[in-house]
Structures are given as structure tokens and as C-alpha cells.
Short mmCIF file of N, CA and C in Angstrom, two decimals:
data_model
loop_
_atom_site.label_atom_id
_atom_site.label_comp_id
_atom_site.label_asym_id
_atom_site.label_seq_id
_atom_site.Cartn_x
_atom_site.Cartn_y
_atom_site.Cartn_z
N MET A 1 40.27 215.77 202.32
CA MET A 1 40.13 215.80 203.76
C MET A 1 40.41 217.20 204.27
N PRO A 2 39.52 217.82 205.04
CA PRO A 2 39.70 219.18 205.52
C PRO A 2 40.93 219.34 206.40
N SER A 3 41.60 220.47 206.25
CA SER A 3 42.79 220.73 207.08
C SER A 3 43.04 222.28 207.16
N PHE A 4 43.93 222.62 208.10
CA PHE A 4 44.38 224.02 208.20
C PHE A 4 45.77 223.99 208.78
N ASP A 5 46.55 225.05 208.58
CA ASP A 5 47.86 225.23 209.15
C ASP A 5 47.82 226.24 210.24
N THR A 6 48.44 225.91 211.40
CA THR A 6 48.58 226.79 212.50
C THR A 6 49.97 227.44 212.38
N VAL A 7 49.96 228.77 212.24
CA VAL A 7 51.25 229.47 212.06
C VAL A 7 51.37 230.66 212.99
N LEU A 8 52.58 231.19 213.03
CA LEU A 8 52.90 232.35 213.82
C LEU A 8 53.59 233.34 212.91
N GLU A 9 52.81 234.23 212.35
CA GLU A 9 53.37 235.21 211.34
C GLU A 9 52.71 236.58 211.52
N PRO A 10 53.55 237.58 211.84
CA PRO A 10 52.95 238.94 212.00
C PRO A 10 52.59 239.57 210.64
N ASN A 11 51.69 240.52 210.70
CA ASN A 11 51.36 241.28 209.49
C ASN A 11 52.41 242.35 209.31
N LEU A 12 53.38 242.11 208.37
CA LEU A 12 54.52 243.00 208.22
C LEU A 12 54.12 244.39 207.70
N VAL A 13 53.09 244.50 206.94
CA VAL A 13 52.65 245.77 206.41
C VAL A 13 52.16 246.65 207.60
N GLU A 14 51.36 246.10 208.43
CA GLU A 14 50.87 246.88 209.61
C GLU A 14 52.00 247.16 210.59
N LEU A 15 52.93 246.23 210.71
CA LEU A 15 54.10 246.43 211.59
C LEU A 15 54.89 247.62 211.12
N ARG A 16 55.17 247.69 209.81
CA ARG A 16 55.94 248.83 209.27
C ARG A 16 55.17 250.11 209.37
N ASN A 17 53.84 250.08 209.13
CA ASN A 17 53.04 251.27 209.30
C ASN A 17 53.09 251.77 210.74
N ALA A 18 52.99 250.88 211.71
CA ALA A 18 53.08 251.24 213.09
C ALA A 18 54.42 251.89 213.43
N LEU A 19 55.50 251.29 212.88
CA LEU A 19 56.85 251.86 213.05
C LEU A 19 56.95 253.26 212.50
N ASP A 20 56.41 253.48 211.29
CA ASP A 20 56.45 254.79 210.69
C ASP A 20 55.70 255.80 211.53
N GLN A 21 54.55 255.39 212.04
CA GLN A 21 53.75 256.27 212.89
C GLN A 21 54.47 256.59 214.20
N ALA A 22 55.11 255.57 214.79
CA ALA A 22 55.85 255.79 216.03
C ALA A 22 56.98 256.77 215.80
N ASN A 23 57.76 256.55 214.70
CA ASN A 23 58.87 257.50 214.42
C ASN A 23 58.36 258.91 214.17
N LYS A 24 57.25 259.04 213.53
CA LYS A 24 56.68 260.37 213.27
C LYS A 24 56.28 261.03 214.61
N GLU A 25 55.65 260.27 215.47
CA GLU A 25 55.31 260.83 216.73
C GLU A 25 56.50 261.20 217.60
N ILE A 26 57.56 260.34 217.56
CA ILE A 26 58.76 260.65 218.32
C ILE A 26 59.43 261.93 217.77
N GLY A 27 59.39 262.10 216.44
CA GLY A 27 59.95 263.31 215.81
C GLY A 27 59.18 264.55 216.21
N ASN A 28 57.90 264.42 216.45
CA ASN A 28 57.07 265.59 216.72
C ASN A 28 56.95 265.96 218.20
N ARG A 29 57.26 265.02 219.06
CA ARG A 29 57.06 265.27 220.52
C ARG A 29 58.13 266.17 221.05
N PHE A 30 57.72 267.07 221.93
CA PHE A 30 58.62 268.09 222.51
C PHE A 30 59.70 267.44 223.37
N ASP A 31 59.35 266.37 224.12
CA ASP A 31 60.31 265.77 225.04
C ASP A 31 61.41 264.99 224.29
N PHE A 32 61.22 264.76 222.97
CA PHE A 32 62.22 264.09 222.18
C PHE A 32 63.03 265.05 221.30
N LYS A 33 62.75 266.34 221.35
CA LYS A 33 63.42 267.29 220.52
C LYS A 33 64.97 267.26 220.79
N GLY A 34 65.72 267.19 219.72
CA GLY A 34 67.19 267.21 219.88
C GLY A 34 67.81 265.88 220.34
N SER A 35 67.00 264.86 220.49
CA SER A 35 67.54 263.58 220.90
C SER A 35 67.70 262.64 219.71
N SER A 36 68.33 261.50 219.93
CA SER A 36 68.53 260.56 218.88
C SER A 36 67.49 259.41 218.92
N ALA A 37 66.36 259.70 219.55
CA ALA A 37 65.32 258.65 219.70
C ALA A 37 64.70 258.26 218.40
N LYS A 38 64.64 256.95 218.14
CA LYS A 38 64.00 256.45 216.91
C LYS A 38 63.83 254.93 217.01
N VAL A 39 63.08 254.37 216.07
CA VAL A 39 62.90 252.90 216.00
C VAL A 39 63.23 252.50 214.57
N GLU A 40 64.02 251.39 214.46
CA GLU A 40 64.41 250.87 213.16
C GLU A 40 63.98 249.43 213.05
N PHE A 41 63.68 249.02 211.80
CA PHE A 41 63.28 247.62 211.53
C PHE A 41 64.35 246.97 210.65
N SER A 42 64.81 245.78 211.02
CA SER A 42 65.78 245.07 210.17
C SER A 42 65.29 243.65 209.96
N GLU A 43 65.49 243.18 208.75
CA GLU A 43 65.07 241.84 208.37
C GLU A 43 66.25 241.09 207.86
N LYS A 44 66.80 240.17 208.65
CA LYS A 44 68.00 239.41 208.22
C LYS A 44 67.58 238.25 207.34
N SER A 45 66.42 237.67 207.67
CA SER A 45 65.89 236.58 206.83
C SER A 45 64.35 236.59 207.07
N ALA A 46 63.67 235.65 206.44
CA ALA A 46 62.20 235.59 206.55
C ALA A 46 61.76 235.32 207.98
N LYS A 47 62.60 234.65 208.73
CA LYS A 47 62.25 234.29 210.12
C LYS A 47 63.00 235.11 211.15
N GLU A 48 63.95 235.91 210.76
CA GLU A 48 64.79 236.64 211.66
C GLU A 48 64.61 238.16 211.45
N ARG A 49 63.71 238.68 212.24
CA ARG A 49 63.39 240.12 212.12
C ARG A 49 63.56 240.74 213.54
N GLU A 50 63.95 242.05 213.56
CA GLU A 50 64.09 242.68 214.83
C GLU A 50 63.85 244.19 214.69
N LEU A 51 63.40 244.76 215.80
CA LEU A 51 63.25 246.18 215.92
C LEU A 51 64.36 246.69 216.84
N THR A 52 64.92 247.84 216.51
CA THR A 52 65.98 248.41 217.35
C THR A 52 65.49 249.78 217.78
N LEU A 53 65.40 249.99 219.09
CA LEU A 53 64.99 251.25 219.66
C LEU A 53 66.21 252.01 220.14
N TYR A 54 66.33 253.29 219.78
CA TYR A 54 67.44 254.11 220.19
C TYR A 54 66.93 255.26 221.01
N ALA A 55 67.68 255.67 222.08
CA ALA A 55 67.32 256.78 222.90
C ALA A 55 68.55 257.28 223.63
N ASP A 56 68.41 258.42 224.35
CA ASP A 56 69.49 259.00 225.07
C ASP A 56 69.54 258.69 226.55
N SER A 57 68.50 258.09 227.09
CA SER A 57 68.45 257.75 228.53
C SER A 57 67.53 256.57 228.72
N ASP A 58 67.56 255.97 229.92
CA ASP A 58 66.69 254.88 230.32
C ASP A 58 65.23 255.33 230.24
N PHE A 59 64.96 256.51 230.72
CA PHE A 59 63.58 257.06 230.72
C PHE A 59 63.09 257.20 229.26
N GLN A 60 63.95 257.73 228.42
CA GLN A 60 63.56 257.93 227.00
C GLN A 60 63.34 256.60 226.31
N ILE A 61 64.14 255.65 226.57
CA ILE A 61 63.94 254.34 225.88
C ILE A 61 62.62 253.71 226.31
N ASP A 62 62.26 253.88 227.57
CA ASP A 62 60.94 253.43 228.05
C ASP A 62 59.82 254.18 227.30
N GLN A 63 60.02 255.47 227.10
CA GLN A 63 59.03 256.28 226.38
C GLN A 63 58.89 255.84 224.95
N VAL A 64 60.05 255.57 224.29
CA VAL A 64 60.02 255.09 222.90
C VAL A 64 59.28 253.77 222.81
N ARG A 65 59.57 252.88 223.74
CA ARG A 65 58.88 251.56 223.77
C ARG A 65 57.36 251.73 223.95
N ASP A 66 56.99 252.65 224.86
CA ASP A 66 55.55 252.89 225.06
C ASP A 66 54.86 253.45 223.82
N VAL A 67 55.50 254.38 223.15
CA VAL A 67 54.98 254.94 221.90
C VAL A 67 54.83 253.83 220.87
N LEU A 68 55.83 253.03 220.73
CA LEU A 68 55.78 251.91 219.78
C LEU A 68 54.64 250.93 220.07
N LEU A 69 54.53 250.52 221.34
CA LEU A 69 53.45 249.59 221.71
C LEU A 69 52.07 250.18 221.47
N ALA A 70 51.92 251.48 221.77
CA ALA A 70 50.63 252.18 221.52
C ALA A 70 50.29 252.16 220.02
N ARG A 71 51.32 252.45 219.21
CA ARG A 71 51.08 252.44 217.71
C ARG A 71 50.77 251.06 217.22
N LEU A 72 51.44 250.04 217.75
CA LEU A 72 51.16 248.67 217.32
C LEU A 72 49.74 248.29 217.69
N ALA A 73 49.31 248.67 218.86
CA ALA A 73 47.94 248.35 219.32
C ALA A 73 46.91 249.03 218.43
N LYS A 74 47.17 250.25 218.04
CA LYS A 74 46.25 250.97 217.19
C LYS A 74 46.16 250.35 215.80
N ARG A 75 47.25 249.77 215.32
CA ARG A 75 47.29 249.13 214.01
C ARG A 75 46.85 247.64 214.07
N ASP A 76 46.41 247.18 215.22
CA ASP A 76 45.96 245.80 215.43
C ASP A 76 47.08 244.79 215.20
N VAL A 77 48.31 245.14 215.59
CA VAL A 77 49.41 244.20 215.56
C VAL A 77 49.58 243.70 216.99
N ASP A 78 49.47 242.41 217.19
CA ASP A 78 49.56 241.80 218.52
C ASP A 78 50.94 242.03 219.08
N VAL A 79 51.05 242.55 220.30
CA VAL A 79 52.35 242.81 220.90
C VAL A 79 53.01 241.50 221.39
N ARG A 80 52.26 240.40 221.41
CA ARG A 80 52.85 239.08 221.74
C ARG A 80 53.85 238.64 220.69
N PHE A 81 53.88 239.28 219.49
CA PHE A 81 54.88 238.99 218.49
C PHE A 81 56.26 239.50 218.90
N LEU A 82 56.30 240.42 219.83
CA LEU A 82 57.57 241.02 220.23
C LEU A 82 58.13 240.38 221.48
N ASP A 83 59.43 240.14 221.49
CA ASP A 83 60.12 239.59 222.59
C ASP A 83 60.77 240.78 223.41
N LEU A 84 60.06 241.24 224.41
CA LEU A 84 60.47 242.47 225.12
C LEU A 84 61.33 242.15 226.36
N SER A 85 61.96 240.97 226.37
CA SER A 85 62.75 240.58 227.52
C SER A 85 64.16 241.10 227.52
N ALA A 86 64.66 241.67 226.42
CA ALA A 86 66.04 242.15 226.32
C ALA A 86 66.20 243.37 227.16
N LYS A 87 67.45 243.56 227.61
CA LYS A 87 67.85 244.78 228.38
C LYS A 87 68.52 245.75 227.42
N PRO A 88 68.35 247.09 227.75
CA PRO A 88 69.03 248.10 226.91
C PRO A 88 70.54 247.98 226.97
N GLN A 89 71.21 248.24 225.81
CA GLN A 89 72.65 248.15 225.76
C GLN A 89 73.19 249.58 225.64
N LYS A 90 74.31 249.85 226.29
CA LYS A 90 74.94 251.19 226.20
C LYS A 90 75.77 251.27 224.94
N LEU A 91 75.55 252.39 224.22
CA LEU A 91 76.38 252.71 223.03
C LEU A 91 77.43 253.74 223.54
N GLY A 92 77.93 254.54 222.67
CA GLY A 92 78.87 255.61 223.09
C GLY A 92 78.17 256.70 223.84
N GLY A 93 78.80 257.25 224.86
CA GLY A 93 78.26 258.41 225.60
C GLY A 93 77.03 257.95 226.42
N ASP A 94 75.94 258.71 226.32
CA ASP A 94 74.74 258.42 227.07
C ASP A 94 73.73 257.61 226.25
N LYS A 95 74.05 257.28 225.03
CA LYS A 95 73.10 256.66 224.11
C LYS A 95 72.85 255.22 224.48
N LEU A 96 71.57 254.80 224.27
CA LEU A 96 71.17 253.44 224.59
C LEU A 96 70.48 252.80 223.35
N LYS A 97 70.58 251.48 223.31
CA LYS A 97 69.93 250.73 222.21
C LYS A 97 69.24 249.51 222.79
N LEU A 98 68.02 249.26 222.34
CA LEU A 98 67.27 248.10 222.81
C LEU A 98 66.83 247.29 221.59
N VAL A 99 67.27 246.03 221.50
CA VAL A 99 66.94 245.17 220.38
C VAL A 99 65.73 244.34 220.81
N VAL A 100 64.68 244.38 220.02
CA VAL A 100 63.46 243.61 220.28
C VAL A 100 63.25 242.66 219.11
N LYS A 101 63.33 241.36 219.39
CA LYS A 101 63.05 240.34 218.35
C LYS A 101 61.57 240.27 218.02
N VAL A 102 61.29 240.05 216.72
CA VAL A 102 59.90 239.84 216.25
C VAL A 102 59.77 238.33 216.00
N LYS A 103 58.84 237.72 216.74
CA LYS A 103 58.66 236.26 216.63
C LYS A 103 57.97 235.94 215.34
N ALA A 104 58.46 234.86 214.70
CA ALA A 104 57.86 234.31 213.49
C ALA A 104 58.16 232.84 213.44
N GLY A 105 57.18 232.01 213.17
CA GLY A 105 57.40 230.58 213.10
C GLY A 105 57.22 229.98 214.49
N ILE A 106 56.56 228.82 214.53
CA ILE A 106 56.35 228.11 215.77
C ILE A 106 57.53 227.29 216.08
N ASP A 107 58.12 227.47 217.28
CA ASP A 107 59.29 226.66 217.67
C ASP A 107 58.84 225.24 218.05
N ALA A 108 59.80 224.32 218.19
CA ALA A 108 59.50 222.92 218.42
C ALA A 108 58.75 222.71 219.71
N GLU A 109 59.07 223.46 220.74
CA GLU A 109 58.41 223.29 222.03
C GLU A 109 56.91 223.62 221.97
N HIS A 110 56.61 224.73 221.35
CA HIS A 110 55.20 225.11 221.22
C HIS A 110 54.47 224.22 220.22
N ALA A 111 55.20 223.73 219.20
CA ALA A 111 54.54 222.80 218.24
C ALA A 111 54.11 221.53 218.93
N LYS A 112 54.94 221.05 219.84
CA LYS A 112 54.60 219.85 220.62
C LYS A 112 53.42 220.10 221.54
N LYS A 113 53.37 221.32 222.14
CA LYS A 113 52.21 221.68 223.00
C LYS A 113 50.90 221.68 222.15
N ILE A 114 50.99 222.19 220.93
CA ILE A 114 49.85 222.21 220.08
C ILE A 114 49.40 220.85 219.72
N GLN A 115 50.37 219.96 219.41
CA GLN A 115 50.04 218.55 219.10
C GLN A 115 49.35 217.89 220.30
N GLN A 116 49.90 218.10 221.49
CA GLN A 116 49.32 217.50 222.71
C GLN A 116 47.94 218.02 222.98
N ALA A 117 47.73 219.33 222.73
CA ALA A 117 46.36 219.88 222.99
C ALA A 117 45.37 219.25 222.02
N ILE A 118 45.76 219.01 220.80
CA ILE A 118 44.86 218.39 219.82
C ILE A 118 44.60 216.95 220.24
N LYS A 119 45.64 216.25 220.62
CA LYS A 119 45.46 214.84 221.00
C LYS A 119 44.55 214.70 222.24
N SER A 120 44.79 215.54 223.24
CA SER A 120 44.01 215.44 224.50
C SER A 120 42.61 215.96 224.38
N SER A 121 42.28 216.62 223.27
CA SER A 121 40.95 217.16 223.05
C SER A 121 39.90 216.11 222.71
N LYS A 122 40.33 214.93 222.38
CA LYS A 122 39.44 213.80 221.97
C LYS A 122 38.71 214.05 220.71
N LEU A 123 39.11 215.09 219.96
CA LEU A 123 38.50 215.30 218.62
C LEU A 123 39.20 214.39 217.64
N LYS A 124 38.48 214.00 216.62
CA LYS A 124 39.03 213.05 215.63
C LYS A 124 39.90 213.85 214.59
N LEU A 125 41.06 214.28 215.09
CA LEU A 125 41.99 215.11 214.27
C LEU A 125 43.42 214.58 214.45
N GLN A 126 44.21 214.90 213.44
CA GLN A 126 45.64 214.60 213.50
C GLN A 126 46.38 215.90 213.35
N ALA A 127 47.45 216.11 214.19
CA ALA A 127 48.27 217.28 214.09
C ALA A 127 49.71 216.81 213.72
N SER A 128 50.27 217.44 212.67
CA SER A 128 51.62 217.07 212.30
C SER A 128 52.45 218.35 212.17
N ILE A 129 53.70 218.29 212.68
CA ILE A 129 54.61 219.43 212.64
C ILE A 129 55.24 219.45 211.25
N GLN A 130 55.14 220.63 210.60
CA GLN A 130 55.72 220.76 209.26
C GLN A 130 56.57 222.00 209.27
N GLY A 131 57.83 221.83 209.61
CA GLY A 131 58.70 223.03 209.69
C GLY A 131 58.34 223.90 210.82
N ASP A 132 57.98 225.13 210.53
CA ASP A 132 57.60 226.07 211.62
C ASP A 132 56.08 226.30 211.62
N ALA A 133 55.30 225.32 211.15
CA ALA A 133 53.87 225.34 211.20
C ALA A 133 53.36 223.94 211.66
N VAL A 134 52.11 223.94 212.08
CA VAL A 134 51.51 222.69 212.49
C VAL A 134 50.23 222.51 211.65
N ARG A 135 50.21 221.43 210.88
CA ARG A 135 49.01 221.13 210.08
C ARG A 135 48.07 220.23 210.89
N VAL A 136 46.80 220.63 210.91
CA VAL A 136 45.78 219.88 211.62
C VAL A 136 44.83 219.38 210.55
N THR A 137 44.60 218.05 210.51
CA THR A 137 43.77 217.41 209.56
C THR A 137 42.66 216.61 210.25
N GLY A 138 41.45 216.61 209.65
CA GLY A 138 40.38 215.86 210.27
C GLY A 138 39.29 215.57 209.22
N GLY A 139 38.27 214.86 209.64
CA GLY A 139 37.20 214.46 208.75
C GLY A 139 36.12 215.51 208.60
N LYS A 140 35.93 216.32 209.64
CA LYS A 140 34.77 217.27 209.67
C LYS A 140 35.29 218.68 209.80
N LYS A 141 34.63 219.58 209.12
CA LYS A 141 34.99 221.04 209.20
C LYS A 141 34.67 221.56 210.61
N ASP A 142 33.61 221.05 211.23
CA ASP A 142 33.22 221.50 212.55
C ASP A 142 34.29 221.16 213.59
N ASP A 143 34.89 219.93 213.45
CA ASP A 143 35.97 219.57 214.37
C ASP A 143 37.16 220.49 214.27
N LEU A 144 37.45 220.88 213.01
CA LEU A 144 38.58 221.80 212.79
C LEU A 144 38.31 223.16 213.43
N GLN A 145 37.11 223.64 213.31
CA GLN A 145 36.75 224.91 213.96
C GLN A 145 36.78 224.84 215.44
N GLN A 146 36.41 223.71 216.02
CA GLN A 146 36.54 223.48 217.47
C GLN A 146 38.03 223.47 217.86
N ALA A 147 38.86 222.88 217.01
CA ALA A 147 40.28 222.84 217.27
C ALA A 147 40.88 224.24 217.30
N MET A 148 40.44 225.09 216.35
CA MET A 148 40.93 226.47 216.36
C MET A 148 40.59 227.18 217.60
N ALA A 149 39.33 227.06 218.09
CA ALA A 149 38.94 227.70 219.33
C ALA A 149 39.72 227.13 220.51
N LEU A 150 39.98 225.83 220.53
CA LEU A 150 40.73 225.22 221.59
C LEU A 150 42.16 225.72 221.61
N LEU A 151 42.82 225.85 220.45
CA LEU A 151 44.18 226.32 220.40
C LEU A 151 44.28 227.77 220.82
N ARG A 152 43.32 228.60 220.46
CA ARG A 152 43.31 230.02 220.89
C ARG A 152 43.29 230.11 222.42
N LYS A 153 42.50 229.19 223.04
CA LYS A 153 42.37 229.18 224.49
C LYS A 153 43.56 228.56 225.17
N GLU A 154 44.03 227.40 224.68
CA GLU A 154 45.10 226.67 225.31
C GLU A 154 46.49 227.33 225.18
N ILE A 155 46.81 227.83 224.00
CA ILE A 155 48.10 228.42 223.73
C ILE A 155 47.95 229.95 223.71
N ALA A 156 47.70 230.54 224.87
CA ALA A 156 47.39 231.93 225.00
C ALA A 156 48.63 232.82 224.90
N ASP A 157 49.83 232.26 225.08
CA ASP A 157 51.04 233.11 225.02
C ASP A 157 51.55 233.38 223.64
N LEU A 158 50.93 232.76 222.61
CA LEU A 158 51.32 233.03 221.22
C LEU A 158 50.11 233.54 220.44
N PRO A 159 50.29 234.54 219.58
CA PRO A 159 49.21 235.01 218.71
C PRO A 159 49.06 234.14 217.46
N LEU A 160 48.53 232.92 217.65
CA LEU A 160 48.43 231.97 216.51
C LEU A 160 47.45 232.46 215.47
N THR A 161 47.81 232.18 214.19
CA THR A 161 46.85 232.41 213.12
C THR A 161 46.68 231.09 212.35
N PHE A 162 45.59 230.99 211.62
CA PHE A 162 45.25 229.75 210.93
C PHE A 162 45.17 230.03 209.43
N ASP A 163 45.97 229.36 208.64
CA ASP A 163 46.05 229.56 207.20
C ASP A 163 45.61 228.29 206.46
N ASN A 164 45.44 228.42 205.18
CA ASN A 164 45.19 227.28 204.27
C ASN A 164 44.05 226.39 204.73
N PHE A 165 42.95 226.99 205.13
CA PHE A 165 41.80 226.19 205.54
C PHE A 165 41.21 225.56 204.30
N ARG A 166 41.36 224.25 204.17
CA ARG A 166 40.92 223.53 202.95
C ARG A 166 39.82 222.57 203.31
N GLU A 167 38.83 222.43 202.41
CA GLU A 167 37.78 221.47 202.65
C GLU A 167 37.98 220.25 201.82
#
């Protein structure tokens, strides 16, 4: 029976490449000379990743964020993977730090939205939550492709990807 998994997983290789490019640009820019501006990536677990932006002022931290977002866009990494809602934290002196979480895995609330979207579509498909992914199963490959298009349209706030397309 044909199926696919709906997942939320960033391309880590491209994310790291974008980070390296952003740090290189920050190091070369005249307005960052002599400052502690940089971006770091930390991975606590497979689902817990974060970027830490460092700068000397509010203006500089905004500039670092803009450089990072531009590099991510050039590397085709969707910025919807980043949770940019955090506020900068003061370190010692004038230094600031901004922690940006990298989203991975579909949370229960969005998984239920995906299930409801599949049910209300009247397609002959079943959606089941499996950990941090949603498996969609059906009789026809065409129905599954319609479901993918539907989910891209309905769940616009998440950069969903579709894995394990099996016939």
C-alpha cells in the first residue's frame, strides 16, 4: 500500500555551510572589525539544535541576524526552521547573545492539524502520528500526491518535507 512520511527536518549540511559563510562575511566586513560578532551552532541531541549569535550591540546583533538569514536563503535553507522569537540576552559589559532554536520534528499540535487536513480533504487516505512524523497511507499514488500538495498549502507555517515515498 503506497505511503509517505511527513517530517520536519532541516538540511544540516547546508545549514552548516550557511553558518560558515556568514561567519566568514562577518569576519571580513569593516563594520564588524574588532568586535566579538559571530554565529555558533550547537547540537545537544538529534532534535535539540540551536544557533547562538554574539555581538557587541543591539544594532550589531540585528546585522548578524540579517547576514545569517541572507546566507541561509542563498543556500536554500528555509528560514521557517528557525525560531526567531527570542530576545537578546546581556552578557558581561556591552556584549549580547541571541539563542535561535532550530526546529526539527513535528510537534503534537501540528501533527493533529495534519491529520485533520487529511481527514477533511475527503481523499481515501489515513494519517497516523508516529513519533515526530506523520505517516500518510492510501490506495493510490495520485491521492498521496494530492495530499502532499494539500499539506504544503494548508500547513504554510512549517517547511514540511516528505520522505519514504513507497509504492
